[in-house]
CSV table of C-alpha atoms in Angstrom, one decimal:
chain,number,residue,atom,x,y,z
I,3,UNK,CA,0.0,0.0,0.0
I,4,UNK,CA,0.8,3.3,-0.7
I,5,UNK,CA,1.7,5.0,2.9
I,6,UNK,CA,1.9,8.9,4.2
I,7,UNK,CA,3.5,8.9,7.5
I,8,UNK,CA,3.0,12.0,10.1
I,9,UNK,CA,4.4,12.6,13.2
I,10,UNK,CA,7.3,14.1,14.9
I,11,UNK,CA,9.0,13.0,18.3
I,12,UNK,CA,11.2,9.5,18.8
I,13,UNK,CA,7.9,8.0,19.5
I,14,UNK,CA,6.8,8.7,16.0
I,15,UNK,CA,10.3,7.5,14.6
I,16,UNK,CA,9.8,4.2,16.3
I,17,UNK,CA,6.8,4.1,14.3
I,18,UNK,CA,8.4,5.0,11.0
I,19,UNK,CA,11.1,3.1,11.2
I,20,UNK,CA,9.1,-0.3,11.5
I,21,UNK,CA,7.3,0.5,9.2
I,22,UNK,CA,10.4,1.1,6.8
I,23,UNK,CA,11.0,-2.8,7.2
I,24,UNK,CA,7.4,-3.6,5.3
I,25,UNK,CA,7.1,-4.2,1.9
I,26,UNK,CA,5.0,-0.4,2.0
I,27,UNK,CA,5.7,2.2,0.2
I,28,UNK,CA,6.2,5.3,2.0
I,29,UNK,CA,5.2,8.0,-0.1
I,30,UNK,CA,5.7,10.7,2.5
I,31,UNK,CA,6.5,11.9,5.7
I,32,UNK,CA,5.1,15.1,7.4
I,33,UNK,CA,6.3,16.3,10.4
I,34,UNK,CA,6.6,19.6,11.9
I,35,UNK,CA,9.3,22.1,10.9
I,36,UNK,CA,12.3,22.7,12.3
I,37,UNK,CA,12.7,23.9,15.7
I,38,UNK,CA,15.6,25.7,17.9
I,39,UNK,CA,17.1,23.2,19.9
I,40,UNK,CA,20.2,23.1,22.2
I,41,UNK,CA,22.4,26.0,23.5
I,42,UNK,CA,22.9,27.6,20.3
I,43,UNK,CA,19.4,27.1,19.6
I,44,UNK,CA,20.5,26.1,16.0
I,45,UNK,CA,17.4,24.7,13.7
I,46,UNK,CA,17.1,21.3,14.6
I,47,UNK,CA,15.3,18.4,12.6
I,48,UNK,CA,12.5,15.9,14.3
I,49,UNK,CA,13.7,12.8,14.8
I,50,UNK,CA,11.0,11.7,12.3
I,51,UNK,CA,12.7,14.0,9.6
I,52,UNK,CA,16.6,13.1,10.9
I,53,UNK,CA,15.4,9.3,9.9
I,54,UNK,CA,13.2,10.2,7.3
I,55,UNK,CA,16.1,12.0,5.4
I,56,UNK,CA,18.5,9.0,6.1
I,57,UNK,CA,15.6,6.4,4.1
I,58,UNK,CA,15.8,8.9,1.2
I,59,UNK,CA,12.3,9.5,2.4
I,60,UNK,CA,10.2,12.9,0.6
I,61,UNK,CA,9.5,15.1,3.5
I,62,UNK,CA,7.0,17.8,4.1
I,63,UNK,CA,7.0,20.5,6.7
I,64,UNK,CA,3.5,22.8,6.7
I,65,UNK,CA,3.0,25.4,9.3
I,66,UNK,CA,-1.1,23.5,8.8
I,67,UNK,CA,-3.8,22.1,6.9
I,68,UNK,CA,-5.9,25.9,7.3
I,69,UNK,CA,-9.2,25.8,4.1
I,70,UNK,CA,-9.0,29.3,5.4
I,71,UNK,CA,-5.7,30.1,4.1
I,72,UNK,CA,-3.8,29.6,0.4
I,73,UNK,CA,-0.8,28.1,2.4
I,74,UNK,CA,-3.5,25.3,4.2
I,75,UNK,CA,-5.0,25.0,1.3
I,76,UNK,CA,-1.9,23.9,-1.0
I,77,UNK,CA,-0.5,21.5,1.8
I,78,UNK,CA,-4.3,20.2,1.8
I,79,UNK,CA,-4.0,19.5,-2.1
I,80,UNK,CA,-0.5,18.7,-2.2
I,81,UNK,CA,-0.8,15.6,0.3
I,82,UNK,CA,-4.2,14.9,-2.0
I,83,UNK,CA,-2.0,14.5,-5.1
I,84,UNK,CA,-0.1,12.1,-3.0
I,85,UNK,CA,-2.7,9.4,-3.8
I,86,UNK,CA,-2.5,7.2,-0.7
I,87,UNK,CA,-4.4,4.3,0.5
I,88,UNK,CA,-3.7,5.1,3.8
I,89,UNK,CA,-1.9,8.0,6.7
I,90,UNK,CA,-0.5,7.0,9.7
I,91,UNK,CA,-0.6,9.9,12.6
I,92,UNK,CA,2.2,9.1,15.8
I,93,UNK,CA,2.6,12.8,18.3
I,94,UNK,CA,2.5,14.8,14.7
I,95,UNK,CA,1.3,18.1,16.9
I,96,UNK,CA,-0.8,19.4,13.8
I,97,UNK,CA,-4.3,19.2,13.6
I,98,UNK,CA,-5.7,17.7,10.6
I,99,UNK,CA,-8.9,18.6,8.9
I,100,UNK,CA,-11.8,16.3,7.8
I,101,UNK,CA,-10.3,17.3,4.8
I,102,UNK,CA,-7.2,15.9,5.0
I,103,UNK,CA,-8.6,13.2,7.2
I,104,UNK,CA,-10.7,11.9,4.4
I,105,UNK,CA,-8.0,12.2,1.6
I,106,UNK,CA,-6.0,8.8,1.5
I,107,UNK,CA,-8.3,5.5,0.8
I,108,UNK,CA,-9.0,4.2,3.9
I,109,UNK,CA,-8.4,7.3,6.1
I,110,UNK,CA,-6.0,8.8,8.9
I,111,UNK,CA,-4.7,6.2,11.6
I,112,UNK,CA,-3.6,7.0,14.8
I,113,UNK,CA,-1.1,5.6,16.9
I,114,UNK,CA,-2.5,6.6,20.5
I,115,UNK,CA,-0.5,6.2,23.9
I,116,UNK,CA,-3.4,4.8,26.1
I,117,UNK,CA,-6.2,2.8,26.2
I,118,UNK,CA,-8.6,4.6,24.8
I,119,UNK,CA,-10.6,5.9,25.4
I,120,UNK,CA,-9.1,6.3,28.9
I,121,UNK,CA,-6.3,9.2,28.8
I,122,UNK,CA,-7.5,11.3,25.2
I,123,UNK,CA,-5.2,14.0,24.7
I,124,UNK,CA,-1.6,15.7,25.1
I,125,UNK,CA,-0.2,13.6,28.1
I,126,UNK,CA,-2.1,9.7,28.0
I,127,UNK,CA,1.7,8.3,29.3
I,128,UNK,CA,2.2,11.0,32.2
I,129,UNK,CA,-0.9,11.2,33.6
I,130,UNK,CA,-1.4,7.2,33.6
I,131,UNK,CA,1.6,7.6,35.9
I,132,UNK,CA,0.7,10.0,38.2
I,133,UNK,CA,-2.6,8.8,38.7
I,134,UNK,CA,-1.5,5.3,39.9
I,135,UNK,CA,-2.9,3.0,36.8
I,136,UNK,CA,-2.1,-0.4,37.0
I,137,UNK,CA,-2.1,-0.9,32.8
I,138,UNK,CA,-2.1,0.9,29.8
I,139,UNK,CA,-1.3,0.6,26.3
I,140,UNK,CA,-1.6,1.4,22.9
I,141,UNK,CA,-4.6,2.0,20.7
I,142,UNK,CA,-4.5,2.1,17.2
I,143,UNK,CA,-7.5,4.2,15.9
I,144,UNK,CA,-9.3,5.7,12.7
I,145,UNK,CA,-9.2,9.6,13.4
I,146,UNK,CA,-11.8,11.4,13.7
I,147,UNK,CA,-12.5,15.3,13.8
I,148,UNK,CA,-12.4,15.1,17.6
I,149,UNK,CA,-10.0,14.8,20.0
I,150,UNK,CA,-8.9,11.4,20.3
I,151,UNK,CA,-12.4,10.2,19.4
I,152,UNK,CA,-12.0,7.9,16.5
I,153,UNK,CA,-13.6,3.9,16.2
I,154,UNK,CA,-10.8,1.9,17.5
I,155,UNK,CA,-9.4,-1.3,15.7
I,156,UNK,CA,-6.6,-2.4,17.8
I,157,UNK,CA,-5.2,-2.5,21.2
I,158,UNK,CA,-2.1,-3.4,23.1
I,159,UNK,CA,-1.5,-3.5,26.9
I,160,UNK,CA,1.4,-3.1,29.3
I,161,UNK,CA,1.2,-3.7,33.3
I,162,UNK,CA,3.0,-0.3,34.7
I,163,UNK,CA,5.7,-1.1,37.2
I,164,UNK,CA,6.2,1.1,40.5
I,165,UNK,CA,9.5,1.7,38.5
I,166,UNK,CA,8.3,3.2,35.3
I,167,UNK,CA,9.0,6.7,34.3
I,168,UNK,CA,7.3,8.2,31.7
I,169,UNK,CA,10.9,8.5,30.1
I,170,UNK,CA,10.8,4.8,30.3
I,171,UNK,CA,7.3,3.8,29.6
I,172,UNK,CA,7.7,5.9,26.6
I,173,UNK,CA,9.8,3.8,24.8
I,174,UNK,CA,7.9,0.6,25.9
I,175,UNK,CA,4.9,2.4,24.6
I,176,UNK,CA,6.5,3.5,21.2
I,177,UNK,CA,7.8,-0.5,20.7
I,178,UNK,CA,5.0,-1.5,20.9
I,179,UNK,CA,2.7,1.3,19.0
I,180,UNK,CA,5.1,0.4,16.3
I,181,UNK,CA,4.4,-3.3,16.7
I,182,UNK,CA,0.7,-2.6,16.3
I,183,UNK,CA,0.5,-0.5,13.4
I,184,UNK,CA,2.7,-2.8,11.4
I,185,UNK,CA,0.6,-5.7,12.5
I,186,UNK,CA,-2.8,-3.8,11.6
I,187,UNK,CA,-1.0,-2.7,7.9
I,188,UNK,CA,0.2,-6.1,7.7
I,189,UNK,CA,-2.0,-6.2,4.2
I,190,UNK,CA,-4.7,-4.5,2.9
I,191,UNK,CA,-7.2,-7.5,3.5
I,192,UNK,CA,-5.7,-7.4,7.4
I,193,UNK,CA,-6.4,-3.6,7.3
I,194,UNK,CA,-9.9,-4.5,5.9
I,195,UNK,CA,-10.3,-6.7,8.3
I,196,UNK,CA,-9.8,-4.4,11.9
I,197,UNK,CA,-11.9,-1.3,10.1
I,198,UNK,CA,-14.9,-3.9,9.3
I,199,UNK,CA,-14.6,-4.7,13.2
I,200,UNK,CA,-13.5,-1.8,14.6
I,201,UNK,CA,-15.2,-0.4,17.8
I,202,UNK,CA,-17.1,2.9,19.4
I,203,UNK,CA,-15.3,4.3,21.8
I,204,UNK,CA,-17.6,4.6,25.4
I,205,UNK,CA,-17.7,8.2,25.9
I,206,UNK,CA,-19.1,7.4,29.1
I,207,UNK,CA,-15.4,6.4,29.9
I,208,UNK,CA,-13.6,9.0,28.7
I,209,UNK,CA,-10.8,11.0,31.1
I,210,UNK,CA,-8.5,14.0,29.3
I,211,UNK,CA,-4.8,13.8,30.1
I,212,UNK,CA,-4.3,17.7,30.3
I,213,UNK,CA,-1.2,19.4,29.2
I,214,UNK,CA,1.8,19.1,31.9
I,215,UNK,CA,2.7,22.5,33.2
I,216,UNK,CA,5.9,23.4,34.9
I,217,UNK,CA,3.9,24.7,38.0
I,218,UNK,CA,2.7,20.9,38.8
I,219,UNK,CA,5.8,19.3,39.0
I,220,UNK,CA,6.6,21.5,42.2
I,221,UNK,CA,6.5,18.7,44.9
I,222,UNK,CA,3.7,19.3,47.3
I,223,UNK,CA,4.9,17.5,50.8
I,224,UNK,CA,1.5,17.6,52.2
I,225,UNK,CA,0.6,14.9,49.7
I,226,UNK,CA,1.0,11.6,50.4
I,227,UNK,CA,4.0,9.6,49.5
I,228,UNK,CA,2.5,7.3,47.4
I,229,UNK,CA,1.3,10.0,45.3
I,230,UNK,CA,4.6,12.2,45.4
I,231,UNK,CA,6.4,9.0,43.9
I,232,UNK,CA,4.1,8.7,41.0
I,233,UNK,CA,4.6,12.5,40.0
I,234,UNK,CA,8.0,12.7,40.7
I,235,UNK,CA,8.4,9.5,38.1
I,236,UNK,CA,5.2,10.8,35.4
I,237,UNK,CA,7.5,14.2,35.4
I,238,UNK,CA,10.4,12.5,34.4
I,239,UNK,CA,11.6,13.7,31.5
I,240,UNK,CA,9.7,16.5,31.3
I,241,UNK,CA,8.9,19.0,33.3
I,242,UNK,CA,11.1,17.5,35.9
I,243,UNK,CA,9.7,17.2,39.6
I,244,UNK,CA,11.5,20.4,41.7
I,245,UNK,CA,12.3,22.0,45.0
I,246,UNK,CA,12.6,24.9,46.0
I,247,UNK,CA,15.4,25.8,47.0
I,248,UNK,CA,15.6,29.8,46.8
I,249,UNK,CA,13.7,32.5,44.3
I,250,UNK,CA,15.5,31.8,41.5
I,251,UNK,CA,17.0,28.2,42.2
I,252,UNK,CA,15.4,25.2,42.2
I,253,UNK,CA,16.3,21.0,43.0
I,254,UNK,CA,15.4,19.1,40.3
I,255,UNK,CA,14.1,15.6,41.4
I,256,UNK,CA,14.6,13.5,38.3
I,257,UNK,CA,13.9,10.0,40.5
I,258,UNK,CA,12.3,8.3,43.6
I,259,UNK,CA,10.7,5.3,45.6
I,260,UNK,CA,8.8,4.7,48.9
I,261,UNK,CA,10.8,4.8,51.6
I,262,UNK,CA,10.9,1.9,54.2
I,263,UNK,CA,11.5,5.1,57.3
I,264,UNK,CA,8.7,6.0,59.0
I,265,UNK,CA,7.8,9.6,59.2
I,266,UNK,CA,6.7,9.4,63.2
I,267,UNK,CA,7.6,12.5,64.9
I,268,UNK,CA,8.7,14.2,61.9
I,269,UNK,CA,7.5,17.3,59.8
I,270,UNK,CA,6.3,17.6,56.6
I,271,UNK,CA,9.5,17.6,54.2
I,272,UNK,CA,11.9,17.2,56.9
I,273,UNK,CA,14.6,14.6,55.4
I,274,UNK,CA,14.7,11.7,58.1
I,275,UNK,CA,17.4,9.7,56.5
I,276,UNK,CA,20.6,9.9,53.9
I,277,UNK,CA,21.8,6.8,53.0
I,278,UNK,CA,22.6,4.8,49.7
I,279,UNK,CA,19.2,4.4,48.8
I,280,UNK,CA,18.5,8.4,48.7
I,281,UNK,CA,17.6,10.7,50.7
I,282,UNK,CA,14.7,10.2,52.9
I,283,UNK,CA,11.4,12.6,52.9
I,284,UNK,CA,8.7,12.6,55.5
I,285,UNK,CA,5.4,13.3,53.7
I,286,UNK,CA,1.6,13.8,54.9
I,287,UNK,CA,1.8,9.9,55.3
I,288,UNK,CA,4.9,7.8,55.0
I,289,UNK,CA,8.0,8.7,53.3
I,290,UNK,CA,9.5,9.4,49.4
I,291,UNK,CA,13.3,8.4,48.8
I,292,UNK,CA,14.5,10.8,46.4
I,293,UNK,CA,17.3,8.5,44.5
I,294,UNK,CA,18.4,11.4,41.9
I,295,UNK,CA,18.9,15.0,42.1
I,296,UNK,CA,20.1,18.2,40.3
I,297,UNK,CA,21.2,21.0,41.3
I,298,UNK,CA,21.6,24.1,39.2
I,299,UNK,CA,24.2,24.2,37.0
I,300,UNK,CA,25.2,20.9,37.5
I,301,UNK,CA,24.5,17.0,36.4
I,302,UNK,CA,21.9,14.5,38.1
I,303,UNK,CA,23.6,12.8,40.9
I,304,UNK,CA,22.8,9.2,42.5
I,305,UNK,CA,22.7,8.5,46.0
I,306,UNK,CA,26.8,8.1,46.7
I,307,UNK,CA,27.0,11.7,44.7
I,308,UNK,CA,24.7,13.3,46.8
I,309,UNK,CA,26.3,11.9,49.8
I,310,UNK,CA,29.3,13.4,49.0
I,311,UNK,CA,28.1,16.7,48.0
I,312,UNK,CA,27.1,17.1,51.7
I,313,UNK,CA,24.9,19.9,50.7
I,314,UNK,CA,21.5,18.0,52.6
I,315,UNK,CA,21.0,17.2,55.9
I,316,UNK,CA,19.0,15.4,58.5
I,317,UNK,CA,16.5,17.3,59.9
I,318,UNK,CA,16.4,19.6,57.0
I,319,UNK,CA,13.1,20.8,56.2
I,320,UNK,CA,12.6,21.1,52.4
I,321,UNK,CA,10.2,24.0,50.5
């Protein structure tokens, strides 16, 4: 089949460079245009176009699909001239029209991050995280003009570990969203095949996954630990969990666990221990072992760095 490929972050590229394996024929990738990266802020390719490029791939880069604009209106007829049976959609970040949706053959697939139609939107792998799911997965759907809203044809599932970042269940997630669409495009009888049975999503069971902002990843001790552990790992990469420690400096918290020490007798964000393990937080109830820090200007440090650093101590009352 003929294949346009859209998306843009190394979850899309995990994606694209499955299906680079196939007998398909990729007749384009989209993928948003260069942005500033690094500190010299030099133009930086996606990761979908940086492996796009080294496939000999066509690539194209619209600002959007806009009807109400000549530019929207040329990308719309330009991926129309394209002639595909079929567009697979991974973290593009554009919105597509019905338009566009409706171009190639058999319509706009979607790799999704969740189980649908738990966790629609920007953050499914964060905020499965932070609020303590046990599973998630990945659901290949047929996009519709909603968010997230499409008939779903496949799904995959993955137990979350107390562990898991979402650094870490990203890539899990992205192996096996590539594993899926592949397996769903397997042939164009197979593709038949999931759209004849494909499924309504239960709107009664929907939940957004919100943006993350940088606000929310400022560790509340008057929450639980249980709950501090799951955001300090759903904000890991990004925004990164944070003390802090001044106005204009701030501990970043890239990593934790529950703490065996018991927070008796002890105040809210008082550290109660420093050992290998981390250092030891007293919470509303129980503890948090933070197991990697930052401080400004410098690299994350495990538990023997921070012991040497000296720079926390016990009966310390953290912000």
């Amino acid at each position: 089949m003929k294949v346009i490929f859209a998306g843009t972050p190394e979850f899309a590229a995990t994606a694209l460079a499955a299906l680079v394996q196939t007998e398909h024929e990729i007749v384009a990738v989209y993928t948003q245009p260069d942005r500033k990266a690094g500190r010299g802020q030099k133009l930086t390719p996606s990761p979908v176009k940086q492996l796009a490029l080294e496939h000999h791939l066509a690539v194209y880069q619209p600002l959007h699909f806009k009807a109400s604009t000549e530019e929207g209106l040329a990308a719309q007829q330009q991926l129309a001239e394209l002639g595909a049976d079929v567009m697979v959609v991974a973290a593009y970040g554009l919105i597509l029209p019905q338009a566009v949706l409706d171009t190639p053959k058999y319509g706009c697939l979607n790799i999704h991050g969740s189980l649908l139609p738990r966790w629609r939107g920007a953050a499914p792998i964060q905020r499965a995280i932070a609020e303590g799911d046990t599973q998630t997965g990945v659901t290949i759907m047929q996009m519709a003009a909603g968010l997230d809203t499409g008939d779903m044809l496949y799904k995959t599932f993955y137990d979350i570990q107390d562990t898991d970042t979402s650094a870490s269940l990203y890539e899990k997630l992205a192996t096996q969203g590539a594993e899926a669409i592949c397996k769903v495009l397997e042939s164009e009888q197979s593709l038949q095949s999931y759209l004849h049975t494909r499924q309504v999503q239960d709107e009664s069971q929907t939940v957004y996954a919100h943006k993350l902002t940088k606000p929310e990843a400022q560790i509340d001790w008057s929450l639980d630990a249980v709950q501090i552990d799951r955001n300090i790992r759903a904000f890991n990469p990004w925004p990164v969990a944070f003390i802090v420690l001044d106005e204009s400096n701030n501990l970043r918290v890239w990593n934790s666990s529950i703490s065996s020490f018991s927070n008796e007798n002890a105040q809210i964000g008082e550290i109660i221990a420093i050992d290998k393990n981390g250092v030891h937080v007293a919470c509303a109830t129980g503890a948090v072992c933070l197991s990697s820090l930052q401080w400004p200007g410098g690299k994350a440090l495990n538990p023997v760095q921070i012991l040497q650093t000296q720079k926390l101590n016990i009966g310390q009352v953290l912000a």
